[in-house]
XYZ file of C-alpha atoms in Angstrom:
785
model
C 98.655 87.194 84.885
C 98.953 84.938 87.939
C 102.413 83.689 87.049
C 103.694 86.859 85.445
C 105.744 89.636 86.884
C 104.478 92.860 85.410
C 106.336 96.059 85.137
C 104.927 99.218 83.718
C 106.395 102.613 83.077
C 103.804 105.375 83.282
C 104.759 108.154 80.890
C 103.646 111.586 82.081
C 104.048 115.092 80.804
C 104.499 117.700 83.543
C 103.572 121.351 83.065
C 104.969 124.128 85.243
C 102.442 125.774 87.527
C 102.677 129.054 89.436
C 100.395 129.194 92.465
C 100.127 132.400 94.398
C 98.176 130.814 97.196
C 96.456 127.470 97.583
C 93.168 125.671 97.087
C 91.290 124.264 100.017
C 88.553 121.683 100.261
C 86.680 120.337 103.248
C 84.449 117.317 103.130
C 82.701 114.734 105.245
C 80.136 112.064 104.563
C 77.390 114.614 105.041
C 78.709 117.682 103.258
C 81.392 118.956 100.945
C 82.738 122.498 100.837
C 85.230 123.648 98.197
C 86.608 127.106 97.469
C 89.650 128.990 96.213
C 91.442 131.615 98.216
C 94.047 133.561 96.244
C 95.118 136.448 98.394
C 93.859 136.335 101.944
C 93.122 134.194 104.930
C 89.514 133.151 105.277
C 87.024 131.866 107.804
C 83.843 129.948 107.000
C 81.055 129.431 109.449
C 77.720 127.714 109.564
C 75.278 126.898 112.289
C 77.109 123.625 112.900
C 80.795 124.422 112.484
C 83.485 127.021 111.909
C 86.826 126.567 110.161
C 89.769 128.968 110.020
C 92.407 128.585 107.302
C 95.472 130.616 106.379
C 96.847 131.172 102.911
C 100.229 129.513 102.407
C 99.578 126.699 104.869
C 102.597 124.445 104.151
C 100.915 121.146 104.858
C 97.448 119.833 104.350
C 95.497 119.294 107.522
C 92.526 117.458 108.916
C 90.036 118.416 111.595
C 87.720 115.990 113.300
C 84.766 116.423 115.640
C 82.116 114.146 116.963
C 79.852 114.731 113.996
C 82.044 115.604 111.042
C 85.535 115.486 109.561
C 87.147 118.330 107.631
C 90.214 117.970 105.444
C 92.186 120.597 103.564
C 94.973 120.398 101.064
C 96.316 121.313 97.667
C 94.065 120.467 94.774
C 94.508 116.825 93.810
C 96.380 115.953 90.604
C 98.237 119.272 90.411
C 101.210 118.114 92.452
C 103.913 115.584 91.570
C 103.499 112.388 93.656
C 105.695 112.523 96.754
C 107.870 109.787 98.186
C 106.155 110.307 101.537
C 102.389 110.636 101.617
C 100.547 113.855 102.361
C 96.978 114.419 103.392
C 95.724 115.654 100.039
C 92.040 114.880 99.516
C 90.988 112.074 97.226
C 89.123 112.597 93.973
C 85.437 111.843 94.145
C 85.059 108.048 93.708
C 83.781 107.083 90.291
C 81.843 104.179 88.908
C 83.042 100.796 90.068
C 84.665 102.119 93.248
C 84.821 99.682 96.127
C 83.043 100.261 99.432
C 86.165 101.712 101.088
C 86.634 104.763 98.884
C 87.677 107.484 99.263
C 91.011 106.238 100.610
C 93.602 107.695 98.252
C 95.620 109.533 100.928
C 97.272 108.396 104.124
C 95.037 110.697 106.187
C 92.051 108.852 104.691
C 93.389 105.392 105.502
C 90.528 103.070 106.370
C 90.860 100.836 109.404
C 91.293 97.116 108.885
C 90.975 94.645 111.774
C 93.887 92.427 112.771
C 91.674 89.361 113.000
C 92.470 88.207 109.477
C 89.022 89.159 108.174
C 89.565 90.051 104.488
C 88.469 93.220 102.745
C 87.774 93.028 99.026
C 88.832 96.125 97.096
C 89.762 97.180 93.601
C 91.748 99.742 91.682
C 88.663 101.323 90.176
C 90.294 104.051 88.095
C 93.627 104.764 86.484
C 96.196 105.665 89.130
C 93.957 104.566 92.007
C 95.791 104.205 95.325
C 94.312 102.593 98.432
C 95.373 103.317 102.023
C 94.658 101.213 105.114
C 95.703 101.392 108.735
C 95.769 98.884 111.562
C 96.488 99.134 115.257
C 99.309 96.954 116.508
C 100.646 95.908 119.882
C 104.350 95.875 120.634
C 106.140 92.522 120.532
C 103.665 90.990 118.130
C 104.130 89.946 114.508
C 101.460 91.032 112.015
C 101.015 89.400 108.626
C 99.713 91.571 105.803
C 98.306 89.326 103.073
C 97.191 90.476 99.620
C 95.633 88.187 97.012
C 95.132 89.341 93.443
C 91.772 87.815 92.575
C 90.864 89.857 89.496
C 92.576 88.964 86.199
C 93.950 92.513 85.918
C 95.039 92.929 89.555
C 98.760 93.155 90.248
C 99.118 94.930 93.566
C 102.251 96.458 95.066
C 102.290 96.874 98.858
C 104.122 99.542 100.848
C 104.263 99.553 104.661
C 104.668 102.799 106.645
C 105.326 103.417 110.323
C 103.747 106.870 109.977
C 102.236 108.974 107.226
C 105.078 111.479 107.227
C 107.811 108.856 106.939
C 109.219 106.934 104.011
C 108.009 103.326 103.560
C 109.809 100.756 105.685
C 108.981 97.775 103.467
C 107.644 97.054 100.001
C 106.629 93.875 98.229
C 105.113 92.710 94.958
C 104.116 89.388 93.485
C 107.243 88.438 91.595
C 106.051 84.829 91.627
C 102.360 83.943 91.741
C 99.414 86.095 92.786
C 99.810 86.323 96.569
C 101.839 88.914 98.481
C 102.769 88.933 102.168
C 104.657 91.339 104.413
C 105.450 90.487 108.024
C 105.816 93.282 110.576
C 107.496 92.727 113.933
C 105.837 95.570 115.825
C 108.133 97.284 118.312
C 105.591 99.844 119.538
C 101.895 100.194 120.242
C 99.962 102.244 117.719
C 98.892 102.579 114.105
C 100.754 101.389 111.040
C 99.785 102.238 107.466
C 99.502 100.224 104.260
C 99.506 101.670 100.760
C 98.471 99.563 97.764
C 99.104 100.498 94.143
C 98.576 98.746 90.856
C 101.836 97.632 89.227
C 100.473 98.682 85.855
C 98.274 101.723 86.399
C 96.806 101.223 82.930
C 94.796 98.270 84.257
C 91.858 99.243 86.453
C 88.188 98.575 87.081
C 86.295 95.668 88.590
C 88.771 93.216 87.022
C 91.566 94.810 89.073
C 90.187 93.457 92.351
C 92.107 92.072 95.307
C 91.644 90.872 98.882
C 93.667 92.244 101.761
C 93.842 91.074 105.363
C 95.937 91.706 108.470
C 96.286 89.168 111.250
C 98.290 88.683 114.385
C 100.723 85.827 114.064
C 99.335 83.115 116.323
C 100.969 80.239 114.477
C 103.728 78.597 116.495
C 106.989 77.872 114.720
C 107.809 74.337 113.739
C 109.683 72.238 116.243
C 113.481 72.063 116.050
C 114.617 68.831 114.435
C 117.516 66.420 114.757
C 117.961 67.099 118.459
C 120.876 65.239 119.991
C 122.951 65.517 123.117
C 126.596 64.803 123.786
C 128.719 64.481 126.899
C 131.356 67.194 127.048
C 133.020 66.211 130.324
C 132.185 64.795 133.752
C 129.805 67.695 134.616
C 128.581 69.058 131.253
C 126.186 67.987 128.545
C 125.669 69.772 125.231
C 122.521 69.833 123.127
C 122.474 70.343 119.362
C 119.517 70.751 116.998
C 118.591 71.991 113.550
C 116.981 75.419 113.647
C 113.327 76.016 112.922
C 112.953 77.572 109.462
C 110.562 80.396 110.385
C 111.894 83.939 109.882
C 110.668 85.304 113.215
C 112.156 82.703 115.580
C 114.068 84.674 118.214
C 115.122 82.089 120.806
C 115.085 78.426 121.804
C 114.174 76.744 125.099
C 116.142 73.721 126.286
C 114.052 71.590 128.666
C 115.885 69.052 130.793
C 115.181 66.538 133.550
C 117.254 63.760 135.022
C 115.836 60.296 134.794
C 115.370 60.069 138.568
C 113.067 63.095 138.472
C 114.907 65.134 141.116
C 116.379 67.772 138.751
C 114.432 69.558 136.000
C 114.172 72.972 134.411
C 114.605 74.957 131.216
C 117.141 77.439 129.854
C 116.463 79.967 127.074
C 119.059 80.362 124.319
C 118.811 83.707 122.512
C 119.038 83.966 118.724
C 117.037 82.524 115.873
C 120.159 80.898 114.443
C 121.242 79.272 117.722
C 121.593 75.505 117.414
C 123.893 74.562 120.316
C 123.841 74.902 124.095
C 125.991 73.553 126.935
C 124.294 72.600 130.177
C 126.878 72.629 132.993
C 127.071 71.965 136.732
C 125.554 68.492 136.469
C 126.268 65.461 138.641
C 128.625 62.900 137.130
C 126.997 59.721 135.801
C 123.467 61.183 135.967
C 121.321 60.530 132.899
C 119.249 63.409 131.475
C 116.360 63.614 129.058
C 116.353 66.788 126.941
C 113.955 68.420 124.468
C 114.125 71.727 122.586
C 111.426 74.113 121.419
C 111.461 77.347 119.407
C 109.824 80.658 120.367
C 109.022 83.396 117.847
C 108.763 87.189 118.080
C 105.138 86.933 119.247
C 106.191 84.419 121.932
C 104.410 81.552 120.205
C 105.945 78.282 121.379
C 106.683 75.443 118.983
C 105.989 71.812 119.828
C 108.825 70.096 121.640
C 111.490 68.361 119.624
C 112.030 64.689 119.932
C 113.444 63.612 123.277
C 117.129 62.722 123.548
C 118.980 61.138 126.450
C 122.588 61.423 127.560
C 124.686 60.455 130.565
C 127.122 62.913 132.132
C 130.567 61.315 131.809
C 133.885 61.653 130.078
C 133.662 60.455 126.417
C 135.580 57.349 125.267
C 136.124 57.997 121.526
C 139.666 59.096 120.599
C 139.417 59.400 116.770
C 140.460 62.776 115.341
C 138.189 64.443 112.715
C 139.790 65.385 109.392
C 139.267 68.845 107.883
C 139.179 69.714 104.170
C 139.063 73.384 103.150
C 137.049 74.303 100.053
C 136.401 78.048 100.365
C 138.539 80.149 100.248
C 140.654 78.230 97.777
C 143.340 76.260 99.582
C 146.383 78.092 98.248
C 149.531 78.965 100.167
C 148.151 82.462 100.835
C 144.600 83.494 99.977
C 144.464 87.151 98.940
C 141.317 89.270 99.027
C 140.367 92.918 99.097
C 137.214 92.352 101.136
C 136.749 93.011 104.845
C 134.680 89.820 105.281
C 135.056 86.312 103.935
C 133.163 83.034 104.071
C 135.045 79.901 105.146
C 133.671 76.506 104.268
C 134.699 72.929 103.686
C 134.032 69.361 104.726
C 134.872 67.175 107.680
C 135.161 63.412 108.166
C 135.355 61.359 111.358
C 136.058 57.637 111.650
C 134.069 57.588 114.869
C 130.945 58.707 112.997
C 130.058 61.385 115.543
C 130.852 64.826 114.114
C 129.468 67.659 116.204
C 130.469 71.225 115.285
C 133.011 73.425 113.520
C 134.745 76.613 114.625
C 136.474 79.179 112.409
C 138.549 81.782 114.219
C 140.668 84.660 112.971
C 143.635 84.350 115.317
C 144.770 87.824 114.288
C 141.600 89.683 115.262
C 139.787 87.251 117.566
C 136.714 87.201 115.349
C 135.104 83.776 115.113
C 132.014 81.884 114.056
C 130.488 78.454 114.635
C 128.594 75.892 112.618
C 126.713 73.583 114.986
C 124.980 71.487 112.331
C 127.618 68.786 111.776
C 126.724 65.143 112.366
C 127.499 61.554 111.315
C 130.781 60.448 109.716
C 131.027 63.239 107.138
C 129.429 66.630 106.749
C 129.968 70.112 105.326
C 130.535 73.248 107.362
C 130.269 76.950 106.573
C 130.947 80.131 108.560
C 129.944 83.329 106.777
C 131.147 86.913 107.163
C 134.315 86.319 109.148
C 135.996 89.683 109.739
C 139.502 90.315 108.373
C 142.159 92.818 109.382
C 144.281 94.674 106.863
C 147.389 92.728 106.030
C 148.035 89.121 107.017
C 145.472 87.084 108.966
C 145.813 83.575 110.361
C 142.555 81.646 110.105
C 142.200 78.540 112.262
C 139.659 75.832 111.427
C 138.677 73.342 114.126
C 136.198 70.468 113.785
C 134.891 68.654 116.892
C 133.217 65.322 117.398
C 130.872 64.469 120.241
C 133.756 63.038 122.279
C 135.550 66.377 122.215
C 138.230 65.277 119.743
C 139.427 68.105 117.524
C 140.780 68.205 113.980
C 142.571 71.421 113.097
C 144.256 73.302 110.276
C 145.197 76.897 109.515
C 144.942 79.158 106.472
C 146.847 82.392 105.842
C 144.635 85.138 104.390
C 145.984 88.470 103.193
C 143.610 91.394 103.013
C 144.712 94.196 100.741
C 144.224 97.841 101.616
C 141.126 99.756 100.571
C 140.765 100.409 96.870
C 141.529 103.886 95.604
C 138.813 105.646 93.669
C 135.180 106.375 94.122
C 131.833 104.647 93.546
C 128.639 106.565 93.001
C 125.360 104.614 93.075
C 122.176 106.406 92.139
C 118.877 104.633 92.838
C 116.504 106.605 90.650
C 113.422 107.527 92.629
C 110.264 105.967 91.275
C 108.321 105.329 94.474
C 104.954 105.515 92.751
C 105.595 102.374 90.719
C 106.285 98.765 91.670
C 109.599 99.062 89.867
C 111.137 100.753 92.917
C 111.660 97.444 94.709
C 113.684 96.174 91.741
C 115.674 99.400 91.622
C 116.707 99.023 95.266
C 117.457 95.316 94.830
C 119.821 96.131 91.962
C 121.521 99.124 93.561
C 121.890 97.303 96.899
C 123.496 94.404 95.057
C 125.884 96.839 93.372
C 126.787 98.266 96.796
C 127.524 94.794 98.179
C 129.660 93.912 95.175
C 131.789 97.045 95.460
C 132.203 96.561 99.218
C 133.293 92.965 98.664
C 135.660 94.197 95.972
C 137.503 96.358 98.493
C 135.854 99.777 98.363
C 135.371 101.257 101.825
C 132.006 102.766 102.836
C 133.667 106.204 102.766
C 134.488 105.739 99.086
C 130.974 104.736 98.033
C 128.387 107.492 97.623
C 124.943 105.870 97.510
C 122.163 108.258 96.516
C 118.703 106.934 97.352
C 115.599 108.707 98.690
C 115.122 106.014 101.357
C 117.861 104.789 103.700
C 119.094 101.342 102.656
C 120.360 98.352 104.612
C 122.197 97.086 101.560
C 123.990 94.276 103.420
C 120.822 93.095 105.212
C 122.682 93.040 108.500
C 120.209 95.224 110.397
C 122.381 98.357 110.133
C 121.641 101.124 107.633
C 124.426 101.571 105.096
C 123.057 104.812 103.642
C 121.157 107.884 104.691
C 118.193 109.245 102.694
C 119.158 111.790 100.052
C 117.052 114.464 98.381
C 117.296 113.243 94.811
C 117.651 115.727 91.980
C 120.190 116.409 89.229
C 122.068 118.828 91.488
C 122.681 116.012 93.989
C 124.209 113.840 91.262
C 126.340 116.746 90.022
C 127.534 117.437 93.567
C 128.499 113.777 93.977
C 130.578 113.860 90.786
C 132.150 117.316 90.938
C 132.516 117.804 94.703
C 132.442 114.530 96.628
C 134.436 112.452 94.124
C 136.984 115.193 93.432
C 139.226 114.283 96.365
C 138.975 110.532 95.714
C 139.924 110.109 92.067
C 142.914 110.897 89.886
C 145.741 109.197 88.020
C 148.173 106.785 89.667
C 146.254 105.671 92.707
C 148.151 103.173 94.887
C 145.819 100.261 94.399
C 145.047 100.866 90.800
C 146.351 97.491 89.717
C 144.197 95.602 92.225
C 140.915 97.297 91.596
C 139.529 100.021 89.422
C 140.696 103.544 90.030
C 137.756 105.308 88.606
C 134.430 106.966 89.150
C 131.816 104.269 88.859
C 128.509 105.951 88.224
C 125.809 103.305 88.429
C 122.482 104.781 87.352
C 119.602 102.357 87.956
C 116.241 103.650 86.828
C 113.839 103.426 83.946
C 114.880 106.292 81.709
C 113.746 107.633 78.323
C 115.655 108.688 75.206
C 118.375 111.177 76.217
C 117.015 111.281 79.744
C 117.926 109.666 83.042
C 114.998 110.162 85.413
C 116.551 110.971 88.785
C 113.314 111.614 90.653
C 110.551 111.012 88.177
C 110.736 112.488 84.709
C 109.132 115.858 85.378
C 110.833 119.018 84.207
C 113.997 119.591 86.235
C 114.206 116.031 87.554
C 116.087 114.350 84.725
C 119.652 114.412 83.391
C 120.505 114.694 79.697
C 123.661 113.145 78.181
C 125.258 116.528 77.550
C 124.812 117.470 81.220
C 126.404 114.256 82.491
C 129.183 114.555 79.902
C 129.932 118.087 81.086
C 130.131 117.046 84.742
C 132.477 114.177 83.857
C 134.701 116.437 81.730
C 134.941 118.883 84.636
C 136.008 116.080 86.960
C 138.545 114.763 84.444
C 139.973 118.216 83.875
C 140.295 119.062 87.575
C 141.628 115.721 88.828
C 143.326 114.091 85.855
C 141.293 110.910 86.414
C 141.837 108.785 83.330
C 139.559 105.819 84.100
C 135.862 106.666 84.101
C 133.257 103.954 83.721
C 129.527 104.615 83.469
C 126.895 101.872 83.649
C 123.406 103.171 83.004
C 120.634 100.614 83.604
C 117.404 101.732 81.934
C 115.246 101.540 78.838
C 116.637 103.186 75.670
C 119.772 103.909 77.748
C 121.915 103.416 74.650
C 120.806 106.930 73.714
C 123.513 108.123 76.134
C 126.072 106.538 73.785
C 124.636 106.860 70.276
C 125.796 109.893 68.314
C 124.335 111.367 65.160
C 120.633 111.820 65.781
C 120.717 113.138 68.418
C 124.306 114.331 68.633
C 124.652 114.350 72.419
C 126.598 111.497 74.035
C 128.733 110.752 77.068
C 131.130 108.662 74.954
C 134.773 109.679 75.012
C 137.991 107.897 74.173
C 139.140 106.055 77.290
C 135.791 106.125 79.049
C 134.015 102.790 79.346
C 130.296 103.356 78.833
C 128.011 100.347 79.313
C 124.249 100.234 78.852
C 121.941 97.199 79.023
C 120.190 98.081 75.781
C 120.322 100.300 72.709
C 118.931 103.737 71.950
C 115.525 102.382 70.850
C 115.072 99.182 72.900
C 113.714 98.274 76.303
C 115.801 96.997 79.221
C 113.758 94.396 81.051
C 113.520 93.756 84.754
C 113.973 90.342 86.289
C 111.752 89.180 89.163
C 114.146 90.734 91.695
C 116.275 93.231 89.798
C 117.214 93.658 86.124
C 118.383 90.951 83.738
C 121.510 92.780 82.605
C 122.617 94.098 85.995
C 121.942 90.740 87.668
C 124.404 89.067 85.323
C 126.926 91.923 85.080
C 127.574 92.297 88.799
C 127.529 88.549 89.363
C 130.440 88.211 86.940
C 132.581 90.327 89.264
C 132.881 87.224 91.452
C 135.023 85.705 88.686
C 137.562 88.555 89.086
C 137.624 89.156 85.336
C 137.638 92.415 83.395
C 134.862 94.766 82.312
C 134.758 93.325 78.795
C 134.194 89.845 80.201
C 131.462 91.131 82.512
C 129.756 92.859 79.603
C 129.989 89.861 77.270
C 128.474 87.490 79.815
C 125.720 89.897 80.806
C 124.928 90.461 77.144
C 124.709 86.708 76.586
C 122.446 86.311 79.619
C 120.076 88.926 78.199
C 120.119 87.268 74.794
C 119.097 83.981 76.420
C 115.601 85.407 76.792
C 115.316 85.702 73.022
C 114.247 89.342 73.173
C 115.512 92.393 71.320
C 117.330 93.948 74.272
C 120.709 94.932 72.815
C 123.415 95.902 75.348
C 125.909 98.548 74.239
C 129.569 99.113 75.146
C 131.642 102.023 73.897
C 135.217 102.681 75.005
C 136.794 104.241 71.896
C 134.689 107.377 71.975
C 133.019 107.048 68.562
C 129.504 106.916 70.021
C 128.590 103.516 68.572
C 128.889 99.912 69.716
C 130.846 97.830 67.228
C 133.823 95.519 66.868
C 136.188 98.389 67.622
C 135.079 98.513 71.256
C 136.462 96.479 74.134
C 140.211 97.056 74.058
C 140.008 99.532 76.955
C 137.370 97.595 78.900
C 139.367 94.372 78.794
C 142.170 96.093 80.699
C 139.924 97.385 83.482
C 139.055 95.447 86.610
C 136.774 95.905 89.559
C 138.912 93.471 91.544
C 141.537 90.777 91.074
C 140.646 89.154 94.391
C 136.929 88.790 95.000
C 135.898 87.082 98.225
C 132.989 84.986 96.994
C 132.080 82.295 94.471
C 128.719 82.332 92.748
C 126.352 79.345 92.475
C 126.250 76.955 89.529
C 123.262 75.399 87.764
C 124.390 71.884 86.844
C 121.205 70.686 85.161
C 117.753 71.874 84.170
C 114.899 69.768 82.883
C 111.226 69.977 81.970
C 108.848 67.024 82.110
C 105.632 67.520 80.138
C 102.464 65.507 80.398
C 99.910 67.113 78.148
C 99.226 70.632 79.412
C 100.902 69.942 82.761
C 104.580 69.969 83.550
C 107.283 69.791 86.183
C 110.453 71.892 86.122
C 113.633 70.538 87.751
C 117.062 72.030 88.412
C 120.208 70.939 90.223
C 122.145 73.824 91.762
C 125.326 73.851 93.822
C 126.201 76.622 96.211
C 129.208 78.836 95.720
C 130.487 80.588 98.819
C 126.983 81.521 99.955
C 123.652 79.794 100.369
C 121.302 79.708 97.392
C 118.243 81.860 98.077
C 116.303 81.741 94.820
C 115.940 79.373 91.883
C 113.485 80.313 89.161
C 112.603 79.965 85.498
C 111.223 82.323 82.868
C 108.790 80.666 80.453
C 108.233 82.044 76.957
C 105.298 80.336 75.171
C 105.169 79.916 71.372
C 102.866 82.935 71.073
C 105.234 85.208 73.034
C 105.743 88.604 71.457
C 107.972 91.263 72.895
C 106.002 94.264 74.192
C 105.604 97.297 71.982
C 106.459 100.599 73.608
C 108.632 101.535 76.556
C 108.102 99.057 79.383
C 110.044 96.857 81.788
C 107.406 94.124 81.738
C 108.078 91.166 79.490
C 104.631 89.671 80.202
C 106.148 86.192 80.351
C 105.372 83.843 83.262
C 108.069 83.236 85.862
C 107.936 80.399 88.383
C 109.942 79.788 91.522
C 111.481 76.371 92.067
C 111.468 75.142 95.666
C 114.050 72.909 97.397
C 113.289 69.196 97.299
C 113.160 67.848 100.842
C 115.991 65.461 101.630
C 117.797 66.138 98.329
C 120.294 68.975 98.804
C 120.786 71.029 95.659
C 117.643 69.744 93.974
C 114.798 72.151 93.111
C 111.437 71.647 91.423
C 108.035 73.180 90.790
C 104.801 71.804 89.392
C 103.446 73.802 86.459
C 99.807 72.739 86.041
C 98.005 73.928 82.915
C 101.171 75.720 81.913
C 101.574 74.231 78.437
C 98.304 75.121 76.769
C 99.815 76.096 73.409
C 101.113 73.897 70.641
C 104.711 74.469 69.640
C 108.044 75.216 71.250
C 108.386 76.844 74.674
C 111.558 78.780 75.494
C 112.478 78.220 79.163
C 115.463 79.799 80.907
C 116.662 78.777 84.396
C 118.305 81.080 86.961
C 119.740 80.818 90.497
C 120.789 83.514 92.982
C 122.593 83.442 96.346
C 122.169 85.610 99.426
C 124.624 88.242 98.171
C 122.658 88.621 94.939
C 125.223 86.740 92.841
C 123.572 84.890 89.964
C 124.566 81.631 88.362
C 125.064 81.543 84.612
C 121.685 80.820 82.947
C 121.677 77.317 81.440
C 119.742 74.969 79.205
C 119.088 71.261 79.672
C 122.254 69.208 79.603
C 124.612 72.177 79.804
C 127.727 71.437 81.825
C 128.598 73.607 84.807
C 130.710 76.547 83.829
C 129.617 76.276 80.199
C 129.646 79.374 78.039
C 126.588 78.597 75.913
C 123.703 80.808 76.955
C 120.908 79.140 75.040
C 117.406 78.728 76.450
C 115.918 75.331 77.058
C 113.216 74.544 74.522
C 110.390 72.271 75.680
C 108.316 70.662 72.948
C-alpha cells in the first residue's frame, strides 16, 4: 500500500428520522450518564454536580469543571456527517482502540505537543475518526507529519482553524506513505487536526499511524549563485538564485567595503525576490556582499558565497539579443485571457546576461526575471495582465554592464466570452476523495478563466471557499450544496447569461457548461452525499435544462459529468431516463456500469480533457484525447459522448461536438514528455523521463505502474490499487526526472507503466510510452519486461 493511492467510495443507505426532541449524554473518565428527554426540559443533580439542559438545544455543548467534564449532543450515528465538525460524543471505544480514544469529535480533540514527539494511533473500527489539537504561536510555522506505519493505514489529514469552521487545508499520501501539512500561524491559540482513513473498510491494529507536530526550526538553504554587478558610478546590484523552501519570506543583503569603514544589511521582502540595488555608494569603492534567506518563523539561512564588486561605470558595450518563444511570435498574438505568460531566450556576446523585463506599455503592468546569467539563458514572466483590445508588450534584456536588447509584441485581448459556466464540486468531505474533487474543479475554473470567461460568468458551487488560482485571493464563496442550489444556478442565475446568437459565440462556447465532479451512482449525482434529498436524477437535470432552453432559446448546452457509472445519465432503455437530447453535447468519463478512476491529484479523464483545451481544438478532439489517455491505463473505463440525442455512444456521435469550442485562442501551452524509460536490475528499477515546459513550469512528473497480476477492482470505487511514483528533477539536468524503484519488480511478466507530467495550471502532457516522439498521438503504455 505504501506506493498506492487509494480511493474508496463508502456506500450508505440513509433512512428518514423524525425526532421530536433530542437525546443527551454526559460522560467523563469517572462516570457516564445517558438519558432521553422527549417532551420537557430536565435537570439532573447529584452530590457532586448539577446539569441543566433544555429540549431543542440547537448545538451540542460541553461543560468542564475542575473534577469532571460533561458533554451533550445528538445521539451518535443518527446524523449525516457534517462538513464542519460538531461536538457530538464519540462511541464507546472498542477492542483495539489506541490510548487516545475517545477522540471522534472536535470537542474531544486530544492535545499533541509541538515538540515533534510522535503519537502512535490507529483507526480501530470502521469509520473511526481521530481529532487532535495543538497550541500555536503567531508568526511561527508548524509542520504536521503523518506516517502510515500499518499495512492498512492510509490517512487523510484535515486542518481546521476552529471547530465550527470548514477545513483550511487537506492532504493525503498520493505518493508514498508520509503526509505533511505546513501551517504558517497568524494568531496565538489552538488549531485542530482531523484524521480519517481513506478507505474506511480498512481498520484495526493494522491501520496504525504516527502523527507529530513540530515548530519549524530548520533554517532555509542558503541562496546560491550570488553575483554582483556595477550599475553606475554610485550603485551596485546583487543577484542570486532563490532558496527553494516554500516559507521563505525575505532575503537579507549583507555588505561591507573592503576598507572596513562601511557595512550593514538591507532586507528585501518577498520569497521570490532575487535582485536588489544598493545605491548611494562612493565611486571606485570595492564591496564584499553576501545574501541569506529568512523564513516565516524568522529562521536565518547560512550566508551565500561572498561576491565582490567595485562601484564604477561598466565598460562592456555589447547589446543582448532577444528571441520570443511564448506567446508565438506572430504579427499579432490574439487571446481571450486576461493574463498571459511571456517567455523566450536571450544571448549576449559579452557573456554577462543579468535580467529580463516584460512590460505591458498599454497598462503599465510588468514583471521581472532576475535569474539570467552567462552568454545565453531563458527568461519567463508569468501572469502579465492584459487590457481589452490591443496591448503593446515590450521585452527588454539587460547585461551586467547595463546594455539593453529590446523588442515589442502586439497582443490583442478579445472581449469576455458570452455564456455561462457552472462548476459543481460535489461535497464529499468525509472521504479523502474531496481533495481530488477540488483539484479537478479548481483546474476547470482556471481553464475557463484562461479561455475568456469572466468571474461573473462562472458560478462555482462548492461547500468550502476556493482559491482556484492559488494567488492568495478566494475566487469563490462557500455555498450550501443541495439539488435546489444546482437548480437555482441553472434556471435563475444562468437565465440572463445564455441564449442564441451571443456576440462572441464564434470565439468561445456560448453555452451552459455544467461540470459535475463527484463520485456518483447509477442515475444519481451526489451533490452533498448520497442521502435522500441530496442527489440529482437524470430526469431532474433534464427537466431543468429543458426549462432553460425553452425560456432562453439557448441552443448549445454541454454537460460533462465526472463520476463512476456516470454514463447512466446518457444511456436510455433500462432505465429510460437520460439527459441526452439532439444538439446537446453530453460527455461522461465512463459508461453506465463502469468506474471512473481518480488520478493522484484529480481524475484521469478530467485531467486530460481540460488539458486539451490548451490546444484550442473542439470538444470532439478533447473527448478523443481524454478517452485515449484513460485507455492508456488498460482498464475498462469507457468514456461516453452523445450529441445526437439517441441516448447511446456510437459512431453517429461527434458531428455536433466537433463544431463546438471552448476557445480559439488559449493563452497557455502544456508540457511535453519527450522520452520515458525504465531500467530494471532484478527486482529493482529506475524510472526516467525527459519533459519540456510549455508556457508554465512543470510541477509534477509521475508514473502509474500496473504489475502483471493487476486486476481492475470489482465494485464501485475510485481506487485502482496500482502503485504510483513521483519522479524528481535531476540536479543540474533541466527537464530530466527520475526515481529509484527498489523492490518494485517482484513479479515475473510484463509491467504496464504510464508516464504523466503536469504544470502549475494543472495542464497535463499527453501520456507517452518509451520512444514516443513529442506530440505523438499513440497513447500506449510502456511495457517493462
